[in-house]
Short mmCIF file of C-alpha atoms in Angstrom, two decimals:
data_model
loop_
_atom_site.label_atom_id
_atom_site.label_comp_id
_atom_site.label_asym_id
_atom_site.label_seq_id
_atom_site.Cartn_x
_atom_site.Cartn_y
_atom_site.Cartn_z
CA MET A 192 183.29 140.25 88.18
CA ALA A 193 179.72 139.25 89.05
CA GLU A 194 178.90 135.58 88.74
CA LEU A 195 176.84 134.72 85.68
CA GLU A 196 173.23 134.03 86.61
CA VAL A 197 171.70 131.11 84.73
CA SER A 198 167.91 130.81 84.77
CA ASP A 199 165.35 128.19 83.73
CA ARG A 200 163.45 130.63 81.50
CA VAL A 201 162.39 129.47 78.05
CA LEU A 202 160.85 132.53 76.37
CA THR A 203 163.85 134.80 75.89
CA ILE A 204 165.27 136.66 72.91
CA PRO A 205 168.50 134.58 72.81
CA ASN A 206 166.50 131.34 72.88
CA ALA A 207 164.29 132.60 70.04
CA LEU A 208 167.42 133.40 68.00
CA SER A 209 168.82 129.92 68.70
CA MET A 210 165.56 128.35 67.51
CA LEU A 211 165.74 130.49 64.37
CA ARG A 212 169.23 129.12 63.74
CA LEU A 213 167.99 125.56 64.14
CA LEU A 214 165.15 126.16 61.66
CA GLY A 215 167.74 127.30 59.13
CA VAL A 216 169.55 123.94 59.07
CA PRO A 217 167.06 122.06 56.80
CA VAL A 218 166.65 125.20 54.66
CA PHE A 219 170.42 125.32 54.11
CA LEU A 220 170.59 121.63 53.20
CA TRP A 221 167.72 121.98 50.73
CA LEU A 222 169.33 125.00 49.08
CA ILE A 223 172.67 123.29 48.40
CA LEU A 224 171.32 119.84 47.53
CA GLY A 225 168.06 120.71 45.74
CA PRO A 226 168.17 123.78 43.53
CA GLN A 227 171.88 124.31 44.38
CA GLU A 228 171.28 127.96 45.16
CA ASP A 229 174.70 128.47 46.68
CA GLY A 230 174.27 132.22 47.08
CA TRP A 231 171.14 131.83 49.20
CA ALA A 232 172.77 128.98 51.13
CA ILE A 233 175.63 131.31 52.05
CA VAL A 234 173.09 133.95 53.12
CA VAL A 235 171.57 131.35 55.50
CA LEU A 236 175.03 130.64 56.93
CA MET A 237 175.68 134.37 57.36
CA ILE A 238 172.36 134.82 59.21
CA SER A 239 173.26 131.83 61.37
CA GLY A 240 176.63 133.37 62.22
CA PHE A 241 175.06 136.73 63.07
CA THR A 242 172.37 135.20 65.30
CA ASP A 243 175.04 133.08 67.02
CA TRP A 244 176.93 136.26 67.90
CA ALA A 245 173.77 138.22 68.75
CA ASP A 246 172.22 135.68 71.12
CA GLY A 247 175.42 135.56 73.20
CA GLN A 248 175.64 139.34 73.38
CA ILE A 249 171.97 139.76 74.31
CA ALA A 250 172.11 136.97 76.89
CA ARG A 251 175.01 138.62 78.70
CA ARG A 252 173.90 142.24 78.45
CA MET A 253 170.21 141.63 79.26
CA ASN A 254 170.87 138.92 81.87
CA GLN A 255 169.00 136.33 79.78
CA THR A 256 171.43 133.43 80.09
CA THR A 257 169.39 130.24 80.43
CA ARG A 258 170.04 126.53 80.73
CA LEU A 259 168.04 125.95 77.56
CA GLY A 260 170.17 128.49 75.71
CA GLN A 261 173.38 126.88 76.94
CA MET A 262 172.14 123.62 75.44
CA LEU A 263 170.70 125.02 72.18
CA ASP A 264 173.76 127.07 71.19
CA PRO A 265 176.29 124.22 70.84
CA VAL A 266 173.60 121.95 69.36
CA ALA A 267 172.93 124.51 66.63
CA ASP A 268 176.67 124.88 65.94
CA ARG A 269 177.12 121.13 65.59
CA LEU A 270 174.04 120.71 63.39
CA TYR A 271 175.28 123.42 61.03
CA ILE A 272 178.69 121.81 60.84
CA PHE A 273 177.15 118.37 60.21
CA ALA A 274 174.67 119.68 57.62
CA THR A 275 177.37 121.66 55.82
CA VAL A 276 179.95 118.87 55.61
CA LEU A 277 177.23 116.44 54.48
CA GLY A 278 176.04 118.80 51.76
CA LEU A 279 179.56 119.66 50.58
CA ALA A 280 180.59 115.99 50.52
CA LEU A 281 177.50 115.04 48.50
CA ARG A 282 178.41 117.82 46.07
CA ASP A 283 182.02 116.47 45.89
CA ILE A 284 183.37 119.80 47.17
CA ILE A 285 185.11 118.22 50.17
CA PRO A 286 186.39 114.65 50.62
CA TRP A 287 184.35 112.18 52.64
CA TRP A 288 187.15 111.71 55.20
CA LEU A 289 186.61 115.31 56.33
CA ALA A 290 182.84 114.91 56.33
CA ILE A 291 183.24 111.89 58.64
CA ALA A 292 186.05 113.24 60.84
CA LEU A 293 184.13 116.21 62.23
CA PRO A 294 180.91 114.42 63.31
CA LEU A 295 183.06 111.53 64.59
CA ARG A 296 184.57 113.77 67.27
CA ASP A 297 181.12 114.76 68.49
CA LEU A 298 180.00 111.13 68.44
CA LEU A 299 182.95 110.23 70.67
CA LEU A 300 182.02 113.03 73.08
CA THR A 301 178.44 111.73 73.43
CA PHE A 302 179.84 108.64 75.17
CA THR A 303 180.95 110.91 78.02
CA LEU A 304 177.39 112.05 78.80
CA PRO A 305 176.52 109.15 81.16
CA VAL A 306 179.65 109.94 83.20
CA LEU A 307 178.61 113.59 83.46
CA HIS A 308 175.01 112.78 84.33
CA ARG A 309 176.10 110.46 87.14
CA ARG A 310 177.88 113.45 88.67
CA GLY A 311 175.00 115.88 88.23
CA PHE A 312 176.30 117.67 85.09
CA ASN A 313 174.63 118.03 81.70
CA ALA A 314 177.76 119.32 79.97
CA LEU A 315 181.18 120.77 80.65
CA PRO A 316 181.88 124.48 80.05
CA VAL A 317 182.65 125.39 76.44
CA HIS A 318 186.38 125.98 76.04
CA PHE A 319 187.78 128.91 74.06
CA LEU A 320 189.48 126.47 71.66
CA GLY A 321 186.11 124.92 70.86
CA LYS A 322 184.72 128.35 70.00
CA ALA A 323 187.80 129.10 67.87
CA ALA A 324 187.41 125.78 66.03
CA THR A 325 183.74 126.45 65.31
CA PHE A 326 184.61 129.97 64.12
CA ASN A 327 187.19 128.59 61.67
CA LEU A 328 184.86 125.90 60.35
CA LEU A 329 181.90 128.22 59.90
CA TYR A 330 184.15 130.48 57.83
CA ALA A 331 185.66 127.58 55.90
CA PHE A 332 182.44 126.10 54.54
CA PRO A 333 180.99 129.20 52.83
CA LEU A 334 184.41 129.84 51.27
CA LEU A 335 184.62 126.26 49.99
CA LEU A 336 181.12 126.61 48.61
CA LEU A 337 182.14 129.84 46.85
CA GLY A 338 185.23 128.04 45.56
CA ASP A 339 183.12 125.51 43.65
CA GLY A 340 183.68 127.18 40.32
CA ASP A 341 186.22 128.68 37.96
CA GLY A 342 188.06 131.97 37.99
CA THR A 343 190.38 133.86 40.28
CA LEU A 344 187.81 134.57 43.00
CA SER A 345 186.82 130.89 43.18
CA MET A 346 190.49 129.87 43.44
CA LEU A 347 191.11 132.36 46.26
CA ALA A 348 187.96 131.16 48.05
CA ARG A 349 189.20 127.57 47.85
CA VAL A 350 192.65 128.47 49.19
CA PHE A 351 191.32 130.44 52.15
CA GLY A 352 188.50 127.95 52.67
CA TRP A 353 190.91 125.04 52.99
CA ALA A 354 193.16 127.07 55.29
CA PHE A 355 190.22 127.67 57.63
CA ALA A 356 189.09 124.04 57.29
CA ILE A 357 192.52 122.60 58.20
CA TRP A 358 192.97 124.92 61.18
CA GLY A 359 189.37 124.39 62.27
CA THR A 360 189.61 120.60 62.14
CA GLY A 361 192.87 120.62 64.11
CA LEU A 362 191.43 122.93 66.75
CA TYR A 363 188.21 120.88 66.84
CA TYR A 364 190.12 117.76 67.86
CA TRP A 365 192.40 119.71 70.21
CA ALA A 366 189.31 121.07 71.96
CA GLY A 367 188.00 117.50 72.16
CA ALA A 368 191.23 116.38 73.83
CA LEU A 369 190.90 119.21 76.38
CA TYR A 370 187.30 118.15 76.98
CA PHE A 371 188.46 114.63 77.85
CA ALA A 372 191.13 116.12 80.16
CA GLN A 373 188.40 118.15 81.91
CA LEU A 374 186.30 115.00 82.17
CA LYS A 375 189.22 113.07 83.70
CA HIS A 376 189.68 115.80 86.32
CA LEU A 377 185.94 115.76 87.06
CA VAL A 378 185.93 111.98 87.53
CA GLU A 379 188.88 112.24 89.91
CA THR A 380 187.42 115.06 92.02
CA VAL A 381 183.62 114.65 91.94
CA PRO A 382 182.06 111.37 93.13
CA PRO A 383 178.92 109.98 91.48
CA LEU A 384 175.68 111.24 93.01
CA SER A 385 174.78 107.79 94.32
CA LYS A 386 178.02 107.73 96.31
CA VAL A 387 177.57 111.14 97.92
CA SER A 388 176.88 110.68 101.61
CA PRO A 389 173.46 112.03 102.65
CA ALA A 390 173.43 115.01 104.96
CA PRO A 391 172.76 114.11 108.59
CA GLY A 392 169.12 114.57 109.61
#
């Protein structure tokens, strides 16, 4: 398998799709907290999910993988998760402990950034479990939003929404534990840049 080529390009189709996803975050928050147009809010989440899938496919197939894209993609995922749990908690659809637990994991991971930077890394590779956790959570929130009502369909949406939310939260923290294990291995095997011996002249 050919090694993935990562470029410093900025103007690419995947990067444009990632920016579109980011622009949707405040729109989503306004829709669920202002006019409470839950249907349109779910449409925004669906567009976000499609562009998330599309930018990865295009980046790989058109050789448009960039460092900016590798940064924007997880940032967009985390912002959607944060915006969604905040909006759902303010609407009393989910408890505040869940709204705090998910961003808390990401806050803990930010404390690892100085360690990475000292070793010449901006981030560690995204693990499959992290992708699976995000997938579960991004399915859970629209279902929980749909479940904010009466009737059989709302009840089913709540049941499936909570199933995805519980699995997603568990996987989210499991992925965080693996991230710390990767960081521990990196610290043990890669010295800080200041301690790397200069090449002989």
